[in-house]
Amino acid sequence: MSNSLGEIAQVIDAELVGDPERLVTGVATLKNANTSELTFLANPRYTKYLKTTAAAAVVLSPENVDDCPVNSLVSNNPYLAYVKAVRYLNPEDTFSPGIHPTASIEDTATIHQSAYIGPNCFIGKNVKIAEQVYVGPGCVIKEDVSIGAATRLVANVTICHKVVIGQRGFFHPGVVVGSDGFGIANDSGSWLKIPQLGSVTVLDDVEIGANSAVDRGALENTVIEEGVKIDNLVQIGHNVIIGAHSAIAGCTAVAGSVTIGKRCMIGGQSAITGHITIADDVIITGLSGVTNSIKKAGMYSGAMTSTDNLTWRKNMVRFRHLDEMARKLVELEEQIQIIKKRSEKS
Amino acid sequence: MSNSLGEIAQVIDAELVGDPERLVTGVATLKNANTSELTFLANPRYTKYLKTTAAAAVVLSPENVDDCPVNSLVSNNPYLAYVKAVRYLNPEDTFSPGIHPTASIEDTATIHQSAYIGPNCFIGKNVKIAEQVYVGPGCVIKEDVSIGAATRLVANVTICHKVVIGQRGFFHPGVVVGSDGFGIANDSGSWLKIPQLGSVTVLDDVEIGANSAVDRGALENTVIEEGVKIDNLVQIGHNVIIGAHSAIAGCTAVAGSVTIGKRCMIGGQSAITGHITIADDVIITGLSGVTNSIKKAGMYSGAMTSTDNLTWRKNMVRFRHLDEMARKLVELEEQIQIIKKRSEKS
Amino acid sequence: MSNSLGEIAQVIDAELVGDPERLVTGVATLKNANTSELTFLANPRYTKYLKTTAAAAVVLSPENVDDCPVNSLVSNNPYLAYVKAVRYLNPEDTFSPGIHPTASIEDTATIHQSAYIGPNCFIGKNVKIAEQVYVGPGCVIKEDVSIGAATRLVANVTICHKVVIGQRGFFHPGVVVGSDGFGIANDSGSWLKIPQLGSVTVLDDVEIGANSAVDRGALENTVIEEGVKIDNLVQIGHNVIIGAHSAIAGCTAVAGSVTIGKRCMIGGQSAITGHITIADDVIITGLSGVTNSIKKAGMYSGAMTSTDNLTWRKNMVRFRHLDEMARKLVELEEQIQIIKKRSEKS
């Protein structure tokens, strides 16, 4: 399949400088694109590859047009324009509806005739699967779950009882939604499990990455609002609320009862302590430990960044005595004041 | 279903101030409970909701009785009393025993007639499944595994060969028990895999959260003692021993051959270096890196907590020169001593 | 089964001091080995157990021979020699080839007759499974995947479309290879998913631990080179390249477009920021946050290590004012210079 540059320019709302009839068959990097491929330039780091690109066309910003040896698709946001082109050239795979003969479906489940249920899946009692839903091989959907239209579960996904999932969701292999929250109470030295009576509500257009887990609430629901994007191996504790259009990168832990605002971005391997609130439009850079509520939009950080081992060792030893250092500093300051006064007197 | 306050008071060992015939049908938060629901007050933060609660009754401590507008269930440990009530009002789901027709069971496996084996499960050779065990959809139990009475595997759980699991265990979706430990030996620049010949022993009343993994031992067994509670996405390395009634929060990594004492509590996103020992009754707060053995009960911490990005940047730059700062401080101290002596002489 | 010490000495290239006809049936620790078991001494910490060992023989270095009360297998690298013995005494389990009747195989898949496909597996269109491959229960292999000879997927592994896996690989339960990378572009406050058009290439002799995930590339492939060993719960982002014979310990996050050199060792719970490059032969100790490229072989670190809670609290408070401390120190230095000059003048 191929598309003309004229058609693409219209779709991505870019100005074409070049041949509208030229056809492209796919996308590639600026460095490696061949003469039938579309590419883009958004990061100045790659400008060096522009002059020698063999691409059919380059999506780029106005200031790079003159240096482009091939067709240009000019946009003030070339990365976004390129992404729109990629999406246009690579629509989601279609699938044939139907229920694989090895799937086990409870009688009371309702599955829309345009949905697909793959091999070795289990669909529990009273489950509702809407139109165009794709449930890949090995998925387990327990009783009373509802899955909205056009949502995709790639493979080996587990959705626990009573979870409600919106439309156009995308759940990668190994995802678990609705596992019990970590609710335990100490009773004379041993732990009593607290029944987790809430569920999980996942709104529309949510994507959750491979092997991530979202716990069900203790009393009320854990809520993932619309458009939230969660990467791989992320833990979302019980009763967390994640505001619309927030994005959370891999290996991050969000402890129970945290409320995250809308449009937040949380870097990978971060951790957010239980029961705190993060305002809208907060950016937390990777590896940060957030232990207090954040009340204002802005960027926050807390990583210990690495150095050569010897420097780190020496600095860490000092860190363990940082309070003493600070006290010593105050002491020296006082002594100097005394000396200065004395010398002024003399 | 409903239960009377008189009955609940007896079960949770609380003093009822109010109507013993009043019926409750469920539990809810202090703020949201309706007139047929039970609730509790344990955290002073929520005291403000007490005066206006609509609940049928509130579990609370003696000092809050006078302010309670509805029936009170008075206890010196209101949270624990409430948890007991929740457990009483919400007993574990029952299930009908049986083997789903899509489960694959090896001939030499022994499955108690009161157990349930769900759709698309695999039960290997010589596996022993005791009474009242629940094996949910998609679970894989490899050869020579033994699972004790009333243990539950929710769904898509994998138990590797020879693992022994006790009674009343609770394993959430995606859990892996008995995967090979990370045992490799360097042979002239490439790695030789070391066969992992031990197994895993999980004692009674252990709960393991979604997508957590417990590795088998290299020679001897990895051991999870009775009553241990492990949250989601936790990694337990080979030959680790976790003492009875310890609790480990999400995304924590416990490296190989670590011994953790009894009744420890380990916060989320922590990491414990290999081959060290943690004493009984140790609390490690979240995000801590524990690199040395801890010999005494107590609370230990090691998180780098986050601030606004600008403050963090400035502080991290300084941290990279902390040793120099410390040396400079010593130098200034010496200079001041010299100045003081000189000025005393003069 | 049993093997003679003479045979073992030859296999592991060690010098036998003792009886070549003596038979051993297995391996155990120095402390617990019985009279028919082989053991080893490599870590000086365990030297105390040598004199009283009951083992049939001990693999050890020349300096320990005189203290060994039983047969010795002498090697300059006793740990490696021992590992070779363990591997020799414990060859990988064999399996009978065949396709389990509950597996679902697409017509266009090609499965070598010496391979095994377990219960409830799914093998997609055009998949190629080479000789001696073991696909354990519950695995999902999506369309156009190729798996090289003698590779093993233990159970519940998911391999996404078009992924290419080499020979003698070892994939533990819950592993996901080829999930979509975390590619999203912001479009006026909401996120557009970027189609992930690359795949994953896993070369020969790669091992990946339980519940780890390797994302597919955005345009080009994510690449795991030969001999790489990855522990449990590790996240490998899109377009990462991991050089041959590198090893990555558990719970580590490698963000997108990172290039890791050959023979690197990365400690557990570490994190590597996107788009950076790590040279060959780099060792990163556990819990490190690597935020800049590392251009030289060597050891690098960045953990915040834990102390008792009180010390940590005091030090962390000071850390938040470290930049001020540094400025104050410079100021004091200047004041002291002024005082010194003044006193020299006077």
mmCIF file of C-alpha atoms in Angstrom, chain A residues 121-344:
data_model
loop_
_atom_site.group_PDB
_atom_site.id
_atom_site.type_symbol
_atom_site.label_atom_id
_atom_site.label_comp_id
_atom_site.label_asym_id
_atom_site.label_seq_id
_atom_site.Cartn_x
_atom_site.Cartn_y
_atom_site.Cartn_z
ATOM 1 C CA CYS A 121 -9.401 -17.316 27.177
ATOM 2 C CA PHE A 122 -11.818 -17.433 30.074
ATOM 3 C CA ILE A 123 -14.810 -15.102 30.208
ATOM 4 C CA GLY A 124 -16.668 -15.235 33.537
ATOM 5 C CA LYS A 125 -20.275 -14.869 34.593
ATOM 6 C CA ASN A 126 -22.143 -11.690 33.643
ATOM 7 C CA VAL A 127 -19.171 -10.262 31.799
ATOM 8 C CA LYS A 128 -20.103 -7.689 29.163
ATOM 9 C CA ILE A 129 -17.851 -7.351 26.119
ATOM 10 C CA ALA A 130 -18.775 -4.464 23.811
ATOM 11 C CA GLU A 131 -18.373 -4.135 20.058
ATOM 12 C CA GLN A 132 -14.992 -4.395 18.384
ATOM 13 C CA VAL A 133 -13.277 -5.574 21.581
ATOM 14 C CA TYR A 134 -10.206 -7.790 21.011
ATOM 15 C CA VAL A 135 -9.364 -10.304 23.733
ATOM 16 C CA GLY A 136 -6.088 -12.008 22.794
ATOM 17 C CA PRO A 137 -4.927 -15.525 23.695
ATOM 18 C CA GLY A 138 -4.762 -16.597 27.320
ATOM 19 C CA CYS A 139 -6.699 -13.680 28.809
ATOM 20 C CA VAL A 140 -8.784 -14.207 31.948
ATOM 21 C CA ILE A 141 -11.801 -11.978 32.538
ATOM 22 C CA LYS A 142 -13.499 -12.791 35.807
ATOM 23 C CA GLU A 143 -17.161 -12.337 36.715
ATOM 24 C CA ASP A 144 -19.104 -9.079 36.401
ATOM 25 C CA VAL A 145 -16.436 -7.272 34.354
ATOM 26 C CA SER A 146 -17.468 -4.825 31.661
ATOM 27 C CA ILE A 147 -15.194 -3.906 28.738
ATOM 28 C CA GLY A 148 -16.006 -0.946 26.487
ATOM 29 C CA ALA A 149 -15.993 -0.771 22.708
ATOM 30 C CA ALA A 150 -12.797 -1.210 20.698
ATOM 31 C CA THR A 151 -10.665 -2.020 23.747
ATOM 32 C CA ARG A 152 -7.799 -4.469 23.153
ATOM 33 C CA LEU A 153 -6.279 -6.997 25.542
ATOM 34 C CA VAL A 154 -3.189 -8.270 23.721
ATOM 35 C CA ALA A 155 -2.572 -11.598 25.494
ATOM 36 C CA ASN A 156 -2.366 -13.186 28.959
ATOM 37 C CA VAL A 157 -4.103 -10.185 30.549
ATOM 38 C CA THR A 158 -6.073 -10.754 33.784
ATOM 39 C CA ILE A 159 -9.080 -8.589 34.649
ATOM 40 C CA CYS A 160 -10.508 -9.405 38.083
ATOM 41 C CA HIS A 161 -14.169 -9.413 39.128
ATOM 42 C CA LYS A 162 -16.347 -6.328 38.786
ATOM 43 C CA VAL A 163 -13.717 -4.162 37.073
ATOM 44 C CA VAL A 164 -15.161 -1.663 34.585
ATOM 45 C CA ILE A 165 -13.036 -0.734 31.567
ATOM 46 C CA GLY A 166 -13.854 2.009 29.084
ATOM 47 C CA GLN A 167 -13.566 2.309 25.338
ATOM 48 C CA ARG A 168 -10.472 2.141 23.142
ATOM 49 C CA GLY A 169 -8.300 0.850 25.996
ATOM 50 C CA PHE A 170 -5.052 -0.991 25.242
ATOM 51 C CA PHE A 171 -3.778 -3.577 27.721
ATOM 52 C CA HIS A 172 -0.455 -5.257 27.071
ATOM 53 C CA PRO A 173 0.539 -8.828 27.980
ATOM 54 C CA GLY A 174 0.708 -9.696 31.647
ATOM 55 C CA VAL A 175 -1.348 -6.727 32.831
ATOM 56 C CA VAL A 176 -3.436 -7.367 35.948
ATOM 57 C CA VAL A 177 -6.339 -5.058 36.777
ATOM 58 C CA GLY A 178 -8.325 -5.536 39.967
ATOM 59 C CA SER A 179 -5.982 -7.609 42.112
ATOM 60 C CA ASP A 180 -6.557 -7.144 45.846
ATOM 61 C CA GLY A 181 -4.997 -4.065 47.393
ATOM 62 C CA PHE A 182 -2.305 -4.617 50.027
ATOM 63 C CA GLY A 183 -4.660 -4.236 52.952
ATOM 64 C CA ILE A 184 -3.538 -5.895 56.161
ATOM 65 C CA ALA A 185 -4.089 -5.090 59.821
ATOM 66 C CA ASN A 186 -1.817 -6.201 62.610
ATOM 67 C CA ASP A 187 -3.452 -8.393 65.224
ATOM 68 C CA SER A 188 -1.018 -9.193 68.036
ATOM 69 C CA GLY A 189 1.924 -9.754 65.712
ATOM 70 C CA SER A 190 0.263 -11.461 62.793
ATOM 71 C CA TRP A 191 -1.587 -9.947 59.851
ATOM 72 C CA LEU A 192 -5.308 -10.019 59.139
ATOM 73 C CA LYS A 193 -6.209 -9.618 55.484
ATOM 74 C CA ILE A 194 -8.711 -6.810 54.933
ATOM 75 C CA PRO A 195 -11.275 -7.764 52.307
ATOM 76 C CA GLN A 196 -10.901 -5.457 49.317
ATOM 77 C CA LEU A 197 -14.507 -4.568 48.548
ATOM 78 C CA GLY A 198 -13.980 -1.797 46.016
ATOM 79 C CA SER A 199 -13.145 -2.343 42.353
ATOM 80 C CA VAL A 200 -11.297 -0.524 39.564
ATOM 81 C CA THR A 201 -12.786 1.943 37.097
ATOM 82 C CA VAL A 202 -10.705 2.489 33.990
ATOM 83 C CA LEU A 203 -12.099 5.237 31.776
ATOM 84 C CA ASP A 204 -11.701 5.589 27.996
ATOM 85 C CA ASP A 205 -8.465 5.647 25.994
ATOM 86 C CA VAL A 206 -6.256 4.203 28.728
ATOM 87 C CA GLU A 207 -3.136 2.203 27.838
ATOM 88 C CA ILE A 208 -1.389 -0.028 30.383
ATOM 89 C CA GLY A 209 2.007 -1.614 29.686
ATOM 90 C CA ALA A 210 3.251 -5.169 30.037
ATOM 91 C CA ASN A 211 3.170 -6.750 33.507
ATOM 92 C CA SER A 212 1.777 -3.658 35.235
ATOM 93 C CA ALA A 213 -0.741 -4.129 38.038
ATOM 94 C CA VAL A 214 -3.654 -1.987 39.213
ATOM 95 C CA ASP A 215 -5.165 -2.963 42.570
ATOM 96 C CA ARG A 216 -8.853 -2.776 43.421
ATOM 97 C CA GLY A 217 -9.990 -0.395 46.147
ATOM 98 C CA ALA A 218 -10.582 -1.331 49.771
ATOM 99 C CA LEU A 219 -14.042 0.287 50.000
ATOM 100 C CA GLU A 220 -14.343 2.645 47.062
ATOM 101 C CA ASN A 221 -12.831 2.188 43.599
ATOM 102 C CA THR A 222 -9.372 2.750 42.244
ATOM 103 C CA VAL A 223 -9.863 5.113 39.284
ATOM 104 C CA ILE A 224 -7.789 5.548 36.127
ATOM 105 C CA GLU A 225 -9.243 8.508 34.274
ATOM 106 C CA GLU A 226 -9.509 8.970 30.514
ATOM 107 C CA GLY A 227 -6.439 9.100 28.359
ATOM 108 C CA VAL A 228 -4.018 7.945 31.067
ATOM 109 C CA LYS A 229 -0.940 6.133 29.693
ATOM 110 C CA ILE A 230 0.935 3.712 31.951
ATOM 111 C CA ASP A 231 4.181 2.007 30.925
ATOM 112 C CA ASN A 232 5.445 -1.497 31.851
ATOM 113 C CA LEU A 233 5.914 -2.946 35.345
ATOM 114 C CA VAL A 234 4.113 -0.110 37.087
ATOM 115 C CA GLN A 235 2.289 -0.720 40.368
ATOM 116 C CA ILE A 236 -0.883 1.236 41.120
ATOM 117 C CA GLY A 237 -2.054 0.695 44.700
ATOM 118 C CA HIS A 238 -5.612 0.530 45.985
ATOM 119 C CA ASN A 239 -7.811 3.639 45.925
ATOM 120 C CA VAL A 240 -5.364 5.548 43.768
ATOM 121 C CA ILE A 241 -6.949 8.115 41.465
ATOM 122 C CA ILE A 242 -4.964 9.031 38.359
ATOM 123 C CA GLY A 243 -6.203 12.183 36.645
ATOM 124 C CA ALA A 244 -7.016 12.358 32.967
ATOM 125 C CA HIS A 245 -4.171 12.377 30.427
ATOM 126 C CA SER A 246 -1.421 11.704 32.949
ATOM 127 C CA ALA A 247 1.477 9.477 31.850
ATOM 128 C CA ILE A 248 3.541 7.202 34.107
ATOM 129 C CA ALA A 249 6.809 5.632 32.934
ATOM 130 C CA GLY A 250 8.073 2.134 33.701
ATOM 131 C CA CYS A 251 8.807 0.508 37.065
ATOM 132 C CA THR A 252 7.103 3.271 39.040
ATOM 133 C CA ALA A 253 5.270 2.454 42.273
ATOM 134 C CA VAL A 254 2.215 4.461 43.266
ATOM 135 C CA ALA A 255 1.222 3.511 46.819
ATOM 136 C CA GLY A 256 -2.339 3.274 48.076
ATOM 137 C CA SER A 257 -4.774 6.217 48.249
ATOM 138 C CA VAL A 258 -2.580 8.547 46.203
ATOM 139 C CA THR A 259 -4.415 11.114 44.070
ATOM 140 C CA ILE A 260 -2.532 12.230 40.968
ATOM 141 C CA GLY A 261 -3.801 15.248 39.050
ATOM 142 C CA LYS A 262 -4.548 15.664 35.379
ATOM 143 C CA ARG A 263 -1.855 15.900 32.696
ATOM 144 C CA CYS A 264 0.933 14.858 35.075
ATOM 145 C CA MET A 265 4.070 13.153 33.786
ATOM 146 C CA ILE A 266 5.913 10.788 36.103
ATOM 147 C CA GLY A 267 9.348 9.484 35.151
ATOM 148 C CA GLY A 268 10.415 5.862 35.407
ATOM 149 C CA GLN A 269 11.446 4.006 38.593
ATOM 150 C CA SER A 270 9.782 6.683 40.718
ATOM 151 C CA ALA A 271 7.763 6.040 43.858
ATOM 152 C CA ILE A 272 4.918 7.971 45.405
ATOM 153 C CA THR A 273 4.140 7.490 49.082
ATOM 154 C CA GLY A 274 0.624 6.541 50.150
ATOM 155 C CA HIS A 275 -2.179 9.001 50.929
ATOM 156 C CA ILE A 276 -0.631 12.056 49.233
ATOM 157 C CA THR A 277 -1.986 14.307 46.494
ATOM 158 C CA ILE A 278 -0.190 15.520 43.379
ATOM 159 C CA ALA A 279 -1.602 18.639 41.698
ATOM 160 C CA ASP A 280 -2.502 18.897 37.997
ATOM 161 C CA ASP A 281 0.295 19.467 35.484
ATOM 162 C CA VAL A 282 3.075 18.205 37.717
ATOM 163 C CA ILE A 283 6.178 16.701 36.111
ATOM 164 C CA ILE A 284 8.166 14.307 38.278
ATOM 165 C CA THR A 285 11.500 13.336 36.769
ATOM 166 C CA GLY A 286 12.661 9.720 36.837
ATOM 167 C CA LEU A 287 13.821 7.932 39.994
ATOM 168 C CA SER A 288 12.160 10.414 42.313
ATOM 169 C CA GLY A 289 10.756 9.487 45.691
ATOM 170 C CA VAL A 290 7.774 11.700 46.380
ATOM 171 C CA THR A 291 6.930 11.630 50.078
ATOM 172 C CA ASN A 292 4.822 14.766 50.458
ATOM 173 C CA SER A 293 1.877 16.186 48.584
ATOM 174 C CA ILE A 294 2.711 18.512 45.698
ATOM 175 C CA LYS A 295 0.323 21.434 45.582
ATOM 176 C CA LYS A 296 1.589 23.430 42.604
ATOM 177 C CA ALA A 297 2.175 22.585 38.952
ATOM 178 C CA GLY A 298 5.862 22.405 38.065
ATOM 179 C CA MET A 299 8.803 20.073 37.838
ATOM 180 C CA TYR A 300 9.962 18.031 40.826
ATOM 181 C CA SER A 301 12.921 15.714 41.248
ATOM 182 C CA GLY A 302 14.613 13.471 43.747
ATOM 183 C CA ALA A 303 17.047 11.118 42.063
ATOM 184 C CA MET A 304 20.461 10.307 43.428
ATOM 185 C CA THR A 305 22.448 10.296 40.192
ATOM 186 C CA SER A 306 25.466 8.087 39.765
ATOM 187 C CA THR A 307 29.157 8.888 39.426
ATOM 188 C CA ASP A 308 32.299 6.801 39.351
ATOM 189 C CA ASN A 309 32.314 4.404 42.276
ATOM 190 C CA LEU A 310 35.175 6.045 44.173
ATOM 191 C CA THR A 311 33.601 9.513 44.151
ATOM 192 C CA TRP A 312 30.281 8.032 45.197
ATOM 193 C CA ARG A 313 31.839 6.126 48.095
ATOM 194 C CA LYS A 314 33.584 9.203 49.416
ATOM 195 C CA ASN A 315 30.489 11.364 49.053
ATOM 196 C CA MET A 316 28.168 8.787 50.627
ATOM 197 C CA VAL A 317 30.436 8.472 53.657
ATOM 198 C CA ARG A 318 30.218 12.252 54.048
ATOM 199 C CA PHE A 319 26.471 12.206 53.528
ATOM 200 C CA ARG A 320 26.110 9.976 56.559
ATOM 201 C CA HIS A 321 27.653 12.825 58.574
ATOM 202 C CA LEU A 322 25.944 15.701 56.789
ATOM 203 C CA ASP A 323 24.103 16.894 59.871
ATOM 204 C CA GLU A 324 27.391 17.069 61.804
ATOM 205 C CA MET A 325 28.930 19.009 58.923
ATOM 206 C CA ALA A 326 26.063 21.478 59.005
ATOM 207 C CA ARG A 327 26.440 21.964 62.760
ATOM 208 C CA LYS A 328 30.177 22.432 62.416
ATOM 209 C CA LEU A 329 29.578 25.050 59.746
ATOM 210 C CA VAL A 330 27.314 27.034 62.062
ATOM 211 C CA GLU A 331 29.927 26.786 64.791
ATOM 212 C CA LEU A 332 32.686 28.080 62.536
ATOM 213 C CA GLU A 333 30.479 30.921 61.463
ATOM 214 C CA GLU A 334 30.019 31.933 65.089
ATOM 215 C CA GLN A 335 33.733 31.706 65.812
ATOM 216 C CA ILE A 336 34.502 33.895 62.834
ATOM 217 C CA GLN A 337 31.984 36.465 64.031
ATOM 218 C CA ILE A 338 33.738 36.498 67.411
ATOM 219 C CA ILE A 339 37.151 36.891 65.804
ATOM 220 C CA LYS A 340 35.903 39.676 63.570
ATOM 221 C CA LYS A 341 34.373 41.562 66.465
ATOM 222 C CA ARG A 342 37.495 41.145 68.508
ATOM 223 C CA SER A 343 39.745 42.366 65.686
ATOM 224 C CA GLU A 344 37.461 45.329 65.080
#
